[in-house]
C-alpha atoms as one frame of an Amber mdcrd trajectory, in Angstrom:
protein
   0.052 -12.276 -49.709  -3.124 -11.598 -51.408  -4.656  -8.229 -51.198  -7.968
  -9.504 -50.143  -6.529 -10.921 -46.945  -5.351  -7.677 -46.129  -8.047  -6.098
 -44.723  -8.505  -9.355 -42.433  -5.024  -9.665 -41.305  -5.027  -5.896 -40.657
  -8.074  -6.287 -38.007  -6.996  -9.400 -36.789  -3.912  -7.541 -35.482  -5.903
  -4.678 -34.077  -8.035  -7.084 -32.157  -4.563  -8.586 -30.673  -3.363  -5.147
 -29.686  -7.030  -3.499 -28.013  -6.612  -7.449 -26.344  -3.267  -6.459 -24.835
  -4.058  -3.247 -23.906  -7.421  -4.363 -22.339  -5.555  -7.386 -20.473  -3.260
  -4.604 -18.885  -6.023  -2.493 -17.525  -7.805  -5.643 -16.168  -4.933  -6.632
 -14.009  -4.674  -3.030 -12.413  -7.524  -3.145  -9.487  -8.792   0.146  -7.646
  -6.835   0.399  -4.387 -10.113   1.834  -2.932 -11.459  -1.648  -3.324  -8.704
  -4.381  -3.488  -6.150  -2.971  -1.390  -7.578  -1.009   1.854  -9.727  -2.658
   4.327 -12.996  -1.306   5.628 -12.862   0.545   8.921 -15.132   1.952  11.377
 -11.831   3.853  12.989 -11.813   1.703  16.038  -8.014   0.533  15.526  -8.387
  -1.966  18.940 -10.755  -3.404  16.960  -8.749  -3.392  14.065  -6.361  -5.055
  16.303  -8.146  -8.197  17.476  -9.272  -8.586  13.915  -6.121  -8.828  12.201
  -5.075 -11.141  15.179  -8.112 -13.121  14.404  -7.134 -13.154  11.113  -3.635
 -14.116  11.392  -2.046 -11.029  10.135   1.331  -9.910  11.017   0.399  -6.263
  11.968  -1.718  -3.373  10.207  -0.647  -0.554   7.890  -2.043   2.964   7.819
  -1.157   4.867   4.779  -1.751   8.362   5.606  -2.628  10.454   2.610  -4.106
  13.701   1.800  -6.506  14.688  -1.013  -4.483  16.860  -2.819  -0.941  15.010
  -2.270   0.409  14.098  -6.185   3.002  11.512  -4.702  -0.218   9.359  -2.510
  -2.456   9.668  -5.984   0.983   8.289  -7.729   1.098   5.250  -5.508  -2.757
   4.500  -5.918  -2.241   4.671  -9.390   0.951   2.498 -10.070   1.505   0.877
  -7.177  -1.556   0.048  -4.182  -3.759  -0.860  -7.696  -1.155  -3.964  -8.380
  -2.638  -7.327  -8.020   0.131  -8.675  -6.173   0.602  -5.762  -4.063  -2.823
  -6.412  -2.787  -2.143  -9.740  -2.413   0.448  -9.668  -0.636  -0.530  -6.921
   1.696  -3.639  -8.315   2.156  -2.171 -11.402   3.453  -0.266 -10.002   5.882
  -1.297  -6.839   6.877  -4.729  -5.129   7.958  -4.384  -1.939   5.554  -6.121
   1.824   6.625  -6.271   5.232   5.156  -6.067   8.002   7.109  -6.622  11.538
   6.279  -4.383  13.956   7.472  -6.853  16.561   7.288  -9.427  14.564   7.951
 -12.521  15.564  10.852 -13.915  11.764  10.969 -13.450  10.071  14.067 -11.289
   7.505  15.165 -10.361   5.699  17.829  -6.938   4.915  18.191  -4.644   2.261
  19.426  -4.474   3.100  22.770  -8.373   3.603  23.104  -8.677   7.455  22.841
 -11.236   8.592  20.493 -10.273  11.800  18.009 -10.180  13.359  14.993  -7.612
  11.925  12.268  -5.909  15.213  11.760  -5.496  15.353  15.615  -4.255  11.205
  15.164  -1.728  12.011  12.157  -0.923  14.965  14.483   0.230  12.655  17.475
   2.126  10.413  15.396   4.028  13.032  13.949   2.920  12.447  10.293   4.518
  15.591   8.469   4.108  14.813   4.721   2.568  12.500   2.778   2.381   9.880
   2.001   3.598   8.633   5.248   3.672   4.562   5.654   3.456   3.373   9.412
   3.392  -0.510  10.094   2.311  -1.165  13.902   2.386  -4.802  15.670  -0.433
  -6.556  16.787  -0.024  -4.813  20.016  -0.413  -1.352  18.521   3.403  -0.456
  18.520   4.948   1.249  15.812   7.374  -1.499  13.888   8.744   1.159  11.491
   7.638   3.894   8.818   8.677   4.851   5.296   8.179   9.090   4.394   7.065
   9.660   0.736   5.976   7.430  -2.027   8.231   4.202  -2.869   9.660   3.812
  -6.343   7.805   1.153  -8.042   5.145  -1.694  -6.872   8.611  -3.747  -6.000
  10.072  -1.495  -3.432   6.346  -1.226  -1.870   6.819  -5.287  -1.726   9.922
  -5.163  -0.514   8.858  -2.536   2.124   5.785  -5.323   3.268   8.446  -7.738
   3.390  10.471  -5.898   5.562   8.196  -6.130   8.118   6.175  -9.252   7.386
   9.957 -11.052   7.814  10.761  -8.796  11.023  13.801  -7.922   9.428  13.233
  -4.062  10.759  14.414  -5.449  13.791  18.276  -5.678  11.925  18.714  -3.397
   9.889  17.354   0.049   8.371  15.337   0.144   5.313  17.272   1.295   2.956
  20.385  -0.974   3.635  17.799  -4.054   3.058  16.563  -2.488  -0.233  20.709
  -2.033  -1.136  20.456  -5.653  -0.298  17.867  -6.742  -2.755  18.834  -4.292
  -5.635  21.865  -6.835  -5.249  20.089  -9.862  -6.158
């Protein structure tokens, strides 16, 4: 190789590697935008629109401020692009705030506070992950953050599929690890 191609070759390969590491941080998109929905806290209404919508239920991710294990899953998992695909898709997806004083009114029409609403559904660490029908009724919920973006997946699957109603979580996930 000649010495005066060097210095070319040299930045050529830097230019590949900032490319690679540039193309990775594209394809990670802020939860805050890509992955939760907008909400006025009216979950009825939440309701009719993911009906509307032809969703398969709604999510509600409740989280807390300080809580290392929800800021893990915003940052590896809820900022995947196809995690938010494929929760967006099927699901209608919320943050609460278990500490939170904002108003909402939940599925059953009573208006309160979402401390009081994580309260009620027994929400006792975070993250907690609760899945509810179209109806309002709890389908199932998953305590703590998931492993990966591919457990999350196959969490959404779980319930997009209905296979909750056969068999516990964590015999499904055996089931996958399987394949």
């Amino acid at each position: 190789m000649n010495l005066r191609n060097r210095p070319s070759s040299l930045i050529v390969l830097m230019m590949l590697l900032i490319s690679i590491v540039v193309a990775d941080t594209v394809h990670a998109s802020d939860p805050s935008a890509y992955f939760f929905d907008m909400t006025m806290g009216d979950f009825p209404d939440e309701l009719t629109a993911a009906q509307e919508q032809g969703k398969k239920g709604i999510m509600l991710f409740f989280e807390s401020a300080d809580c290392p294990f929800c800021i893990w899953m915003k940052n590896n998992v809820l900022n995947q692009p196809r995690v938010q695909k494929f929760y967006k898709k099927n699901f209608l997806n919320f943050q609460v705030d278990t500490e939170g004083d904002v108003e909402i009114t939940d599925f059953n029409g009573k208006t309160m506070r979402q401390k009081d609403f994580t309260r009620i559904n027994r929400v006792r660490a975070t993250p907690t992950i609760i899945f509810y029908d179209l109806k309002g009724r709890e389908l199932t919920r998953y305590f703590g953050a998931t492993s990966s973006a591919k457990e999350f997946l196959w969490l959404g699957e779980y319930v997009a599929k209905g296979i909750y109603k056969k068999m516990p979580f964590l015999k499904y996930k055996r089931l996958k690890l399987k394949e």
